[in-house]
PDB file of N, CA and C in Angstrom:
ATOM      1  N   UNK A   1      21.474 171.736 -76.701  1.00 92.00           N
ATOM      2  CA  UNK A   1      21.138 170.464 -77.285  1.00 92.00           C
ATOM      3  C   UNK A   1      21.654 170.443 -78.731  1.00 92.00           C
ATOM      4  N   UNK A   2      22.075 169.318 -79.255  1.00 94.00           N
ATOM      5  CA  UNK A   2      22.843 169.092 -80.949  1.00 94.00           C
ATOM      6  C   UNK A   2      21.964 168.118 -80.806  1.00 94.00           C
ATOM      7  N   UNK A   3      21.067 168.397 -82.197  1.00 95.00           N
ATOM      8  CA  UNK A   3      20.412 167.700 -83.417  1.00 95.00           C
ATOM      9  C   UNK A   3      20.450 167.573 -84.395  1.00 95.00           C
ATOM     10  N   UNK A   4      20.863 166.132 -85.095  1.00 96.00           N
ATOM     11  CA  UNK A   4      21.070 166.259 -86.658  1.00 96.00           C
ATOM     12  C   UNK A   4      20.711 164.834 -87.199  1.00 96.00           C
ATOM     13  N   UNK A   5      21.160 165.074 -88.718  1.00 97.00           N
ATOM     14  CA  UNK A   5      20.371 163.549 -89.559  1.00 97.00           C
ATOM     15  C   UNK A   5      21.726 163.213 -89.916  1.00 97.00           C
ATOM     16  N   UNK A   6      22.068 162.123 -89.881  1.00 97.00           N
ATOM     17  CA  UNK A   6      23.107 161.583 -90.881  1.00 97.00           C
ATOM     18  C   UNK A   6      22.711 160.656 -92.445  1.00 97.00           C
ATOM     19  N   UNK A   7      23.047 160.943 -93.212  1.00 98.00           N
ATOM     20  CA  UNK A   7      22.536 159.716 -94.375  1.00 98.00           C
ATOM     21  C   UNK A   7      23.701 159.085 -95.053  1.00 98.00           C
ATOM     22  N   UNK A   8      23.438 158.224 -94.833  1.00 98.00           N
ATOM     23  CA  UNK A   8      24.421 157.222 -95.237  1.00 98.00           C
ATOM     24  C   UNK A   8      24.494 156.228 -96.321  1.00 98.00           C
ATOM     25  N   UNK A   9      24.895 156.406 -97.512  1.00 98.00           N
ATOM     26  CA  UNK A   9      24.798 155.368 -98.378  1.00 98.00           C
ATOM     27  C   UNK A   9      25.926 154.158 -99.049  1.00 98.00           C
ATOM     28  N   UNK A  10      25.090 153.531 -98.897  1.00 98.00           N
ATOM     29  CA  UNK A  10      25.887 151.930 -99.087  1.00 98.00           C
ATOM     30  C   UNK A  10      26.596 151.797-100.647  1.00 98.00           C
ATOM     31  N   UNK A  11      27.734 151.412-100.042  1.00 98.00           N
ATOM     32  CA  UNK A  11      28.178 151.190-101.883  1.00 98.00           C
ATOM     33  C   UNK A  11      27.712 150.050-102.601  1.00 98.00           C
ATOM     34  N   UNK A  12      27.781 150.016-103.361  1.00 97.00           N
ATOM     35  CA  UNK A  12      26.744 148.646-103.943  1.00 97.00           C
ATOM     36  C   UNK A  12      27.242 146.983-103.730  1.00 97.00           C
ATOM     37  N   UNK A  13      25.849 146.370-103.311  1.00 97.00           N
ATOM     38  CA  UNK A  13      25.979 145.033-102.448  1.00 97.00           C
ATOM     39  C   UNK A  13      26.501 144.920-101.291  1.00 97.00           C
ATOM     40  N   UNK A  14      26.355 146.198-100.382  1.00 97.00           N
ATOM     41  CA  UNK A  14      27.165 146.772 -99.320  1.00 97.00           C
ATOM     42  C   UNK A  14      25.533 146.714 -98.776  1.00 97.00           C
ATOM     43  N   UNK A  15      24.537 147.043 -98.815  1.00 96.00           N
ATOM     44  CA  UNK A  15      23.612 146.956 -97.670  1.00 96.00           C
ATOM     45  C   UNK A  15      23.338 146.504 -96.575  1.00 96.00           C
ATOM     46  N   UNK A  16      23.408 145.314 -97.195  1.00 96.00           N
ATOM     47  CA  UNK A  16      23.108 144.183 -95.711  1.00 96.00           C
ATOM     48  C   UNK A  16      24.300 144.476 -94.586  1.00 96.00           C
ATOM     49  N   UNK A  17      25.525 143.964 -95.043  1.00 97.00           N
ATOM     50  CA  UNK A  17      26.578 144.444 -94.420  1.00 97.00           C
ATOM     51  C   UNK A  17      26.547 145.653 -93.742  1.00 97.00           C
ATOM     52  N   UNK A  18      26.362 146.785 -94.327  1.00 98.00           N
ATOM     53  CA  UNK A  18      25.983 147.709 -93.538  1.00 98.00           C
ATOM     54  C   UNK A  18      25.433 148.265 -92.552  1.00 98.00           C
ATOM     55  N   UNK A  19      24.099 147.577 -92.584  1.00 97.00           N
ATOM     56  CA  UNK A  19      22.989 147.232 -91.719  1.00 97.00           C
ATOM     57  C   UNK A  19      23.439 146.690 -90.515  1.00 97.00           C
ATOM     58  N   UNK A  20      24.134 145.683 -90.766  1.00 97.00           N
ATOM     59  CA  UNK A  20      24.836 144.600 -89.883  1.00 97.00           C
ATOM     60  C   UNK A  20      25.871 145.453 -88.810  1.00 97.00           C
ATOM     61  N   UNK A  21      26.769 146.122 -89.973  1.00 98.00           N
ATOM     62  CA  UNK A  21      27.561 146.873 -88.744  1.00 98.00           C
ATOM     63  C   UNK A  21      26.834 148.147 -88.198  1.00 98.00           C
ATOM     64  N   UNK A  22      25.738 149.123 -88.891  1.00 98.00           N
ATOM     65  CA  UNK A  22      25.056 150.146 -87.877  1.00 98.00           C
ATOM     66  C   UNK A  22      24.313 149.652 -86.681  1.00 98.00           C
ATOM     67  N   UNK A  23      23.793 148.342 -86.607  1.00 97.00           N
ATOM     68  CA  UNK A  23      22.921 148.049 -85.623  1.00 97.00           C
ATOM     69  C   UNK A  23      23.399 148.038 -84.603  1.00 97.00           C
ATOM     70  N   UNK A  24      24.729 147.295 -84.261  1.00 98.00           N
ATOM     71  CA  UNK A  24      25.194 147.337 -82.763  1.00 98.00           C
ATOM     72  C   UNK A  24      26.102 149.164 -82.287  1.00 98.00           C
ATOM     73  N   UNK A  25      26.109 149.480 -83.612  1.00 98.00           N
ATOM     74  CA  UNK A  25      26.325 151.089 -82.992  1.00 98.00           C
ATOM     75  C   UNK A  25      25.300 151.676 -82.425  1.00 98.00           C
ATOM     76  N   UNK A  26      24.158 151.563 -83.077  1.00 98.00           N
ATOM     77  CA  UNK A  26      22.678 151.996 -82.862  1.00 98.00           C
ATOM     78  C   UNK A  26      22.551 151.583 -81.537  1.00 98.00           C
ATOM     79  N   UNK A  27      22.364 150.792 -80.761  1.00 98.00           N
ATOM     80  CA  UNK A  27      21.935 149.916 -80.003  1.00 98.00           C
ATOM     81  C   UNK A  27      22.672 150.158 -78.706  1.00 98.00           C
ATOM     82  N   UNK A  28      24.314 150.130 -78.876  1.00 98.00           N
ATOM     83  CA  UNK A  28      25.279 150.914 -78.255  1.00 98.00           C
ATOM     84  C   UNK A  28      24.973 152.383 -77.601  1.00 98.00           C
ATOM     85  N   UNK A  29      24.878 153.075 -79.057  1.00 98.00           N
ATOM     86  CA  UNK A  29      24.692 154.625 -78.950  1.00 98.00           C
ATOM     87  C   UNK A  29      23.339 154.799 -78.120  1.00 98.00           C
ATOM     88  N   UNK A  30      22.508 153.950 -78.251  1.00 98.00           N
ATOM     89  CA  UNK A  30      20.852 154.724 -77.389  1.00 98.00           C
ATOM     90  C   UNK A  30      21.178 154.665 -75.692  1.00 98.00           C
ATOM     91  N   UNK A  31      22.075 153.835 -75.302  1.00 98.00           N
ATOM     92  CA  UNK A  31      22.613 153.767 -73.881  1.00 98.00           C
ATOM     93  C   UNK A  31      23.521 154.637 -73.228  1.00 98.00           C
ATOM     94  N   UNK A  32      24.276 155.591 -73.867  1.00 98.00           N
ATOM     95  CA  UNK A  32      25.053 156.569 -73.553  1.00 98.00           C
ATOM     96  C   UNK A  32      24.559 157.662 -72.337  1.00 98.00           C
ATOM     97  N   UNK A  33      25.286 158.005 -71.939  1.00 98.00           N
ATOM     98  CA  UNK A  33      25.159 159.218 -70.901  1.00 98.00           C
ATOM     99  C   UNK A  33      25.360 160.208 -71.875  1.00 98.00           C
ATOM    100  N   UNK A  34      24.139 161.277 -72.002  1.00 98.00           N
ATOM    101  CA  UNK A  34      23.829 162.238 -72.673  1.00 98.00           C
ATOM    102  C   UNK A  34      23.227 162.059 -74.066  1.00 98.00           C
ATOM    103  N   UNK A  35      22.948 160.488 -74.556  1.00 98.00           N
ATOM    104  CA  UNK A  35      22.321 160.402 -75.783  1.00 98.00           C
ATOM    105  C   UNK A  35      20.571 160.467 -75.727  1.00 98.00           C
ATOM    106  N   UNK A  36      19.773 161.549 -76.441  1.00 98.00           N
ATOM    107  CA  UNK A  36      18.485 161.602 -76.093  1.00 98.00           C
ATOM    108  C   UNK A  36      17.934 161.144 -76.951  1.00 98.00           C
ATOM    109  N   UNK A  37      18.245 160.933 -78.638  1.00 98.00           N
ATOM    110  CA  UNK A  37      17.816 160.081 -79.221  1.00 98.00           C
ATOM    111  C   UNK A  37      18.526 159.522 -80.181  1.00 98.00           C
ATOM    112  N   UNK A  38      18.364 158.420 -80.496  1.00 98.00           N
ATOM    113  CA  UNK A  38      19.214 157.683 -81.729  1.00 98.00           C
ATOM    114  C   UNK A  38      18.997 156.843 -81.827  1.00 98.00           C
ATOM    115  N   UNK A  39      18.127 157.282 -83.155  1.00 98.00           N
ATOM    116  CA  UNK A  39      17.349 156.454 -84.289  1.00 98.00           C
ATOM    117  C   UNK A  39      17.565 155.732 -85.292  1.00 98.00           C
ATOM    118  N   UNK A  40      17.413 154.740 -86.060  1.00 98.00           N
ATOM    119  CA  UNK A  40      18.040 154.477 -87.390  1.00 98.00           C
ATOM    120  C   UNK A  40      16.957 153.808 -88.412  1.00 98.00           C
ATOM    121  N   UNK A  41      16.810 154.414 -89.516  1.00 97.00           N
ATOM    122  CA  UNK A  41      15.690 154.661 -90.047  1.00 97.00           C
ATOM    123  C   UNK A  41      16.563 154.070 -91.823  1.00 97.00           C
ATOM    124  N   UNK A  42      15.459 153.359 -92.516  1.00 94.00           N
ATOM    125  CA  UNK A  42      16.022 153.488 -93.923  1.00 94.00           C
ATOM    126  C   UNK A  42      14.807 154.020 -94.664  1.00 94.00           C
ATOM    127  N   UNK A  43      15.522 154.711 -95.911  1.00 87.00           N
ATOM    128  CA  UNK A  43      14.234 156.060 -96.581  1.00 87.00           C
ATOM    129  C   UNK A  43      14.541 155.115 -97.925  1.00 87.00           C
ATOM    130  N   UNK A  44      15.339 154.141 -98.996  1.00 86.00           N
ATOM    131  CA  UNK A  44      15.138 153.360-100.151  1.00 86.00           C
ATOM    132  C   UNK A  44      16.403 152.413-100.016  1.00 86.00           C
ATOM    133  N   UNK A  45      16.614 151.712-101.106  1.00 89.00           N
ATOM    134  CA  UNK A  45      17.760 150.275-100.714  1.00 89.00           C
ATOM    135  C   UNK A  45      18.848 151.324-100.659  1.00 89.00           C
ATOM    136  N   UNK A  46      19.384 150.557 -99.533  1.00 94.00           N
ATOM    137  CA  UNK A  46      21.097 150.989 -99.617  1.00 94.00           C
ATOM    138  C   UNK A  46      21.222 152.746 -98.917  1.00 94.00           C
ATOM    139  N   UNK A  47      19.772 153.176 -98.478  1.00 98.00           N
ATOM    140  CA  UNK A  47      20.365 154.644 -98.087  1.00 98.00           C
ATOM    141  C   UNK A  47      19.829 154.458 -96.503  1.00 98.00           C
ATOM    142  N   UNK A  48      20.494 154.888 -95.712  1.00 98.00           N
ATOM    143  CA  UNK A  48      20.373 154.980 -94.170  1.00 98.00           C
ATOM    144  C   UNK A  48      20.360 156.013 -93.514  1.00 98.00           C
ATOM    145  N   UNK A  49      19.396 156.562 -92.733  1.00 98.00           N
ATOM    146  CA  UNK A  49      19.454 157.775 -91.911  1.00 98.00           C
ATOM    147  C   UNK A  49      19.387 157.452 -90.447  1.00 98.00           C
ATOM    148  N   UNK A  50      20.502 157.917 -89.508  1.00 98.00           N
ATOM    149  CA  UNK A  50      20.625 158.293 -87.838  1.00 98.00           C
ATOM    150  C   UNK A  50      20.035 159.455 -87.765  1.00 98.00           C
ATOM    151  N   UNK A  51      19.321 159.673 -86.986  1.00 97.00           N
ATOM    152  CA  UNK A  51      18.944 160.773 -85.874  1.00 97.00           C
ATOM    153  C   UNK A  51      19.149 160.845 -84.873  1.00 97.00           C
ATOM    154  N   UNK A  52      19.851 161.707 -84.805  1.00 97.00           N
ATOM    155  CA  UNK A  52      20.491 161.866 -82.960  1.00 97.00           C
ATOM    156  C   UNK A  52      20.615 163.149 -82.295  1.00 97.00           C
ATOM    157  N   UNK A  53      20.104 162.901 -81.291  1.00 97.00           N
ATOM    158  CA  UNK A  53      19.767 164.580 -80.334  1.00 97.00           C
ATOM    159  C   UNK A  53      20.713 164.307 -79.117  1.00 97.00           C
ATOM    160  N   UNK A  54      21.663 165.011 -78.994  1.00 98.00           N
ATOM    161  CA  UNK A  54      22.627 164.834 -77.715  1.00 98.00           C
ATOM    162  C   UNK A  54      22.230 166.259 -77.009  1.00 98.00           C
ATOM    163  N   UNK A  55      22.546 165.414 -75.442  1.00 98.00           N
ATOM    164  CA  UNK A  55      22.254 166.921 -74.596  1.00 98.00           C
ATOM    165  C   UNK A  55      23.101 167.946 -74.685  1.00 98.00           C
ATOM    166  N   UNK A  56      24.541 167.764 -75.179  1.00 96.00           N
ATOM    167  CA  UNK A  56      25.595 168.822 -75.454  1.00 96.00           C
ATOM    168  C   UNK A  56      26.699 168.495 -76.272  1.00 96.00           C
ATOM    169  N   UNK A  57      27.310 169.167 -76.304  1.00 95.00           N
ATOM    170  CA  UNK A  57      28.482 168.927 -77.371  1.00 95.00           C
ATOM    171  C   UNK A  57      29.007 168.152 -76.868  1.00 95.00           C
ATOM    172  N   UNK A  58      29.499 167.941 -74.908  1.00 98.00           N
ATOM    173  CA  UNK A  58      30.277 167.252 -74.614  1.00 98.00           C
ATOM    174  C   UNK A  58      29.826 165.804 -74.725  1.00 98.00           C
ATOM    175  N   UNK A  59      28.589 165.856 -74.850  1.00 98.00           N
ATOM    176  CA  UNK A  59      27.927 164.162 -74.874  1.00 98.00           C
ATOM    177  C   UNK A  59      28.080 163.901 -76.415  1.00 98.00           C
ATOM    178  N   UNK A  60      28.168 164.196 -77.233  1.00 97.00           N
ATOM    179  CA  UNK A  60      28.537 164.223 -78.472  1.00 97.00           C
ATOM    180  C   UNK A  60      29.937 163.593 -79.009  1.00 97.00           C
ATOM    181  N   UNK A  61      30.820 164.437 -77.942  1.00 97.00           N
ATOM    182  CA  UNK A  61      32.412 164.248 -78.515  1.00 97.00           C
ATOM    183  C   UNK A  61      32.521 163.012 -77.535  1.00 97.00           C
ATOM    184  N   UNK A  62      32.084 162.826 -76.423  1.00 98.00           N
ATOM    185  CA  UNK A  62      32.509 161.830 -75.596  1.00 98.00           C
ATOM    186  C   UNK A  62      31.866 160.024 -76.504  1.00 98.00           C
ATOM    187  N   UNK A  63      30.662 160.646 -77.128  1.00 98.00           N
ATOM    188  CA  UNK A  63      30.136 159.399 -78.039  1.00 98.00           C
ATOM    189  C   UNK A  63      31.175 159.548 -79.311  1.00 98.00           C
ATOM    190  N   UNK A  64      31.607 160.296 -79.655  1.00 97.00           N
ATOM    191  CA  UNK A  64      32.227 159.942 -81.012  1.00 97.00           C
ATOM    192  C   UNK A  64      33.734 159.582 -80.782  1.00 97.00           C
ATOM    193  N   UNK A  65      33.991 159.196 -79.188  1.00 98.00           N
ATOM    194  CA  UNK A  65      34.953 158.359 -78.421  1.00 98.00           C
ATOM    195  C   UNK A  65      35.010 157.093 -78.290  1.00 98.00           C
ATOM    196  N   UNK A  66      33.868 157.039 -78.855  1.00 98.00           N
ATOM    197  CA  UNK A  66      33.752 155.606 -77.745  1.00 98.00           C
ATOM    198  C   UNK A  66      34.198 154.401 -78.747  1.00 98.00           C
ATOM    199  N   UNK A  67      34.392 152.888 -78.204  1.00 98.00           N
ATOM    200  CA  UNK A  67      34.738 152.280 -78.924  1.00 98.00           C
ATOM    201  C   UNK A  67      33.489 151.505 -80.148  1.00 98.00           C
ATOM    202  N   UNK A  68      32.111 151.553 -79.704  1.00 98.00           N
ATOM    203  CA  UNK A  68      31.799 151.383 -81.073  1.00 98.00           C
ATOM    204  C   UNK A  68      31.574 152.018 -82.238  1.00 98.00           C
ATOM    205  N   UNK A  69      31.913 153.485 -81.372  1.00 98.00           N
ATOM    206  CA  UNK A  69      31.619 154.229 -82.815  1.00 98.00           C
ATOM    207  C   UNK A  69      33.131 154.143 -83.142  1.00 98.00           C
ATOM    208  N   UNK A  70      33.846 154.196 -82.943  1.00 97.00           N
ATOM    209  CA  UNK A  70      35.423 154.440 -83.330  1.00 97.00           C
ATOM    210  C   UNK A  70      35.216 152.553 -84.486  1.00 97.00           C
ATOM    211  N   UNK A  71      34.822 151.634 -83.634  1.00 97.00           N
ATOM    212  CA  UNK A  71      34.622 150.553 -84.524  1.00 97.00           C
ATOM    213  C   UNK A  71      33.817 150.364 -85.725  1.00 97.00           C
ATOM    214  N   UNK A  72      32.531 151.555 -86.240  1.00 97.00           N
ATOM    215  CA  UNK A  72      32.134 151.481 -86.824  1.00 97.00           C
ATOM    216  C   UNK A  72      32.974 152.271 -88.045  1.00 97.00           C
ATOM    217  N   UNK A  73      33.615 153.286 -87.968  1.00 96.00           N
ATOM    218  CA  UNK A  73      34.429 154.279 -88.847  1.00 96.00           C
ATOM    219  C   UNK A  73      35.353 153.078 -89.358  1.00 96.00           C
ATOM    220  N   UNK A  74      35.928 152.445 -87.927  1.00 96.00           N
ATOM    221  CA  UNK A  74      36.653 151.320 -89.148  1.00 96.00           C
ATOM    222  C   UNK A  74      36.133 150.312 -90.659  1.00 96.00           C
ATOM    223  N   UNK A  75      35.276 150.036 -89.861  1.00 95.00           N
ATOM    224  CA  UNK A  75      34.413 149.145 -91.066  1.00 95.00           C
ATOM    225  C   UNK A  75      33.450 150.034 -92.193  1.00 95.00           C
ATOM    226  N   UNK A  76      33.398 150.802 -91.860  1.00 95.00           N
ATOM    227  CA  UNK A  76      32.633 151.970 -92.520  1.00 95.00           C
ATOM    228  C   UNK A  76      33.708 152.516 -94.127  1.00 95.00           C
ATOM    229  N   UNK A  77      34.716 152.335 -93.967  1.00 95.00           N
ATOM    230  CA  UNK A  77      35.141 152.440 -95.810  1.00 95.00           C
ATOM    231  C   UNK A  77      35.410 151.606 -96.190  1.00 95.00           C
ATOM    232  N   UNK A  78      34.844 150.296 -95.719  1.00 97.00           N
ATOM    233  CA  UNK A  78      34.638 149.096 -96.881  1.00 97.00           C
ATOM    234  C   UNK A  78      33.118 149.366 -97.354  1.00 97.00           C
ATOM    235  N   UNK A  79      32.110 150.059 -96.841  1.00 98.00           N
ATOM    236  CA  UNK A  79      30.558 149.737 -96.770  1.00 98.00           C
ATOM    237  C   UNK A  79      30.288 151.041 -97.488  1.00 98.00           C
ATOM    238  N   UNK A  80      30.527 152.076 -96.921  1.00 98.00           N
ATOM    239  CA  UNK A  80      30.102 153.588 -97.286  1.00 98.00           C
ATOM    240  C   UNK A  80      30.532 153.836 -98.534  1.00 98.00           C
ATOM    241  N   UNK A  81      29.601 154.548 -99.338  1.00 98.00           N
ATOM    242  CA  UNK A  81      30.194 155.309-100.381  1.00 98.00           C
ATOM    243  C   UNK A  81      30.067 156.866-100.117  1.00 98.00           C
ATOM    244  N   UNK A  82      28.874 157.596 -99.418  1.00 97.00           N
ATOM    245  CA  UNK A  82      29.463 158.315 -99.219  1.00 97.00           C
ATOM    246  C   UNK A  82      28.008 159.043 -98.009  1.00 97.00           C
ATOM    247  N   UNK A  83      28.483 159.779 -96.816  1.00 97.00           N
ATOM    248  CA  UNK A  83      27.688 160.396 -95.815  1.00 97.00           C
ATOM    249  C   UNK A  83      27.739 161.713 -96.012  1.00 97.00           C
ATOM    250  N   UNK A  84      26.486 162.194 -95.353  1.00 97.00           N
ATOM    251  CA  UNK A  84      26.201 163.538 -95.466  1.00 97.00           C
ATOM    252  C   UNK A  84      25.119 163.752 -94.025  1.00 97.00           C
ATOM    253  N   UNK A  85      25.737 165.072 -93.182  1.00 96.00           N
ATOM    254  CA  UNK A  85      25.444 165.565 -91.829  1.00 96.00           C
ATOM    255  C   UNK A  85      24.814 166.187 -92.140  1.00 96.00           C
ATOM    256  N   UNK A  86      23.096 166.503 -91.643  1.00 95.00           N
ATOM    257  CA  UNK A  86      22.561 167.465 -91.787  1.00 95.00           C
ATOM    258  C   UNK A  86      21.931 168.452 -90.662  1.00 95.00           C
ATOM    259  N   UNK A  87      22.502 169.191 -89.960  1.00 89.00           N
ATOM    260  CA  UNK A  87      22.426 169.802 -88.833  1.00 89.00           C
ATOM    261  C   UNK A  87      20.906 170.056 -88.882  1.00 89.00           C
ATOM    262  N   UNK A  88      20.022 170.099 -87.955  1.00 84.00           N
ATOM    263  CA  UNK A  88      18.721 170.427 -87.152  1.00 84.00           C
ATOM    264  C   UNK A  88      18.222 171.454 -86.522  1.00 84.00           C
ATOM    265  N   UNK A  89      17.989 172.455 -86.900  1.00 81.00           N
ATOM    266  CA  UNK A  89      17.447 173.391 -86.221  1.00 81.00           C
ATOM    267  C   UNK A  89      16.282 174.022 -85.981  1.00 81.00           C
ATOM    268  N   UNK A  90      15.656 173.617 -84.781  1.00 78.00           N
ATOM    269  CA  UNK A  90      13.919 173.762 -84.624  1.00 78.00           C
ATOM    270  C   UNK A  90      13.350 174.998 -84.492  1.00 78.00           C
ATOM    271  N   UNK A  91      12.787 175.042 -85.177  1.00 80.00           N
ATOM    272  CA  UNK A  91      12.004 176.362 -85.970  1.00 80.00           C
ATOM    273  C   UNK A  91      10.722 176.953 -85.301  1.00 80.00           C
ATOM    274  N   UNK A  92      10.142 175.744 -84.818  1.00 76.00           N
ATOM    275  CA  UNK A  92       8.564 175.551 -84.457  1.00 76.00           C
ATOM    276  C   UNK A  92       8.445 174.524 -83.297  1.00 76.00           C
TER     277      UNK A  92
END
């Protein structure tokens, strides 16, 4: 199983927009074959966190195929200033 956080922050007056384009990835991504969770969460203005638990790597690479995520990377360096992956590893 791959678990991790993504955080994502908006470049400025980029929020909404942002928002706008993660949702139909979000929404997309929870329907996948092999996606177990994927979440999208905001922690203050303008910063965004995914959580996503895939059953394997291959459900992973086959989602980071697909066309909305490939559509979101497009629109994603007008919006992003800058992401950070934070791998998951359960302890307890």
């Amino acid at each position: 199983m791959i678990e991790f956080s993504v955080v994502i922050f908006a470049k400025p007056h980029q929020e909404e927009a942002l928002l706008d384009a993660l949702t139909p990835l979000v929404k997309a991504s929870r329907i996948e074959q092999g996606a177990i969770m994927y979440d999208l969460h905001s922690c203050e203005d303008g910063v965004f966190v995914i959580t996503e638990k895939w059953e394997s790597q291959a459900a992973l690479d086959a989602h980071e195929a697909t066309p909305h995520f490939k559509g979101f990377q497009d629109k994603a360096g007008a919006l992003v200033e800058k992401v950070v992956r934070l791998p998951l590893v359960k302890i307890g």
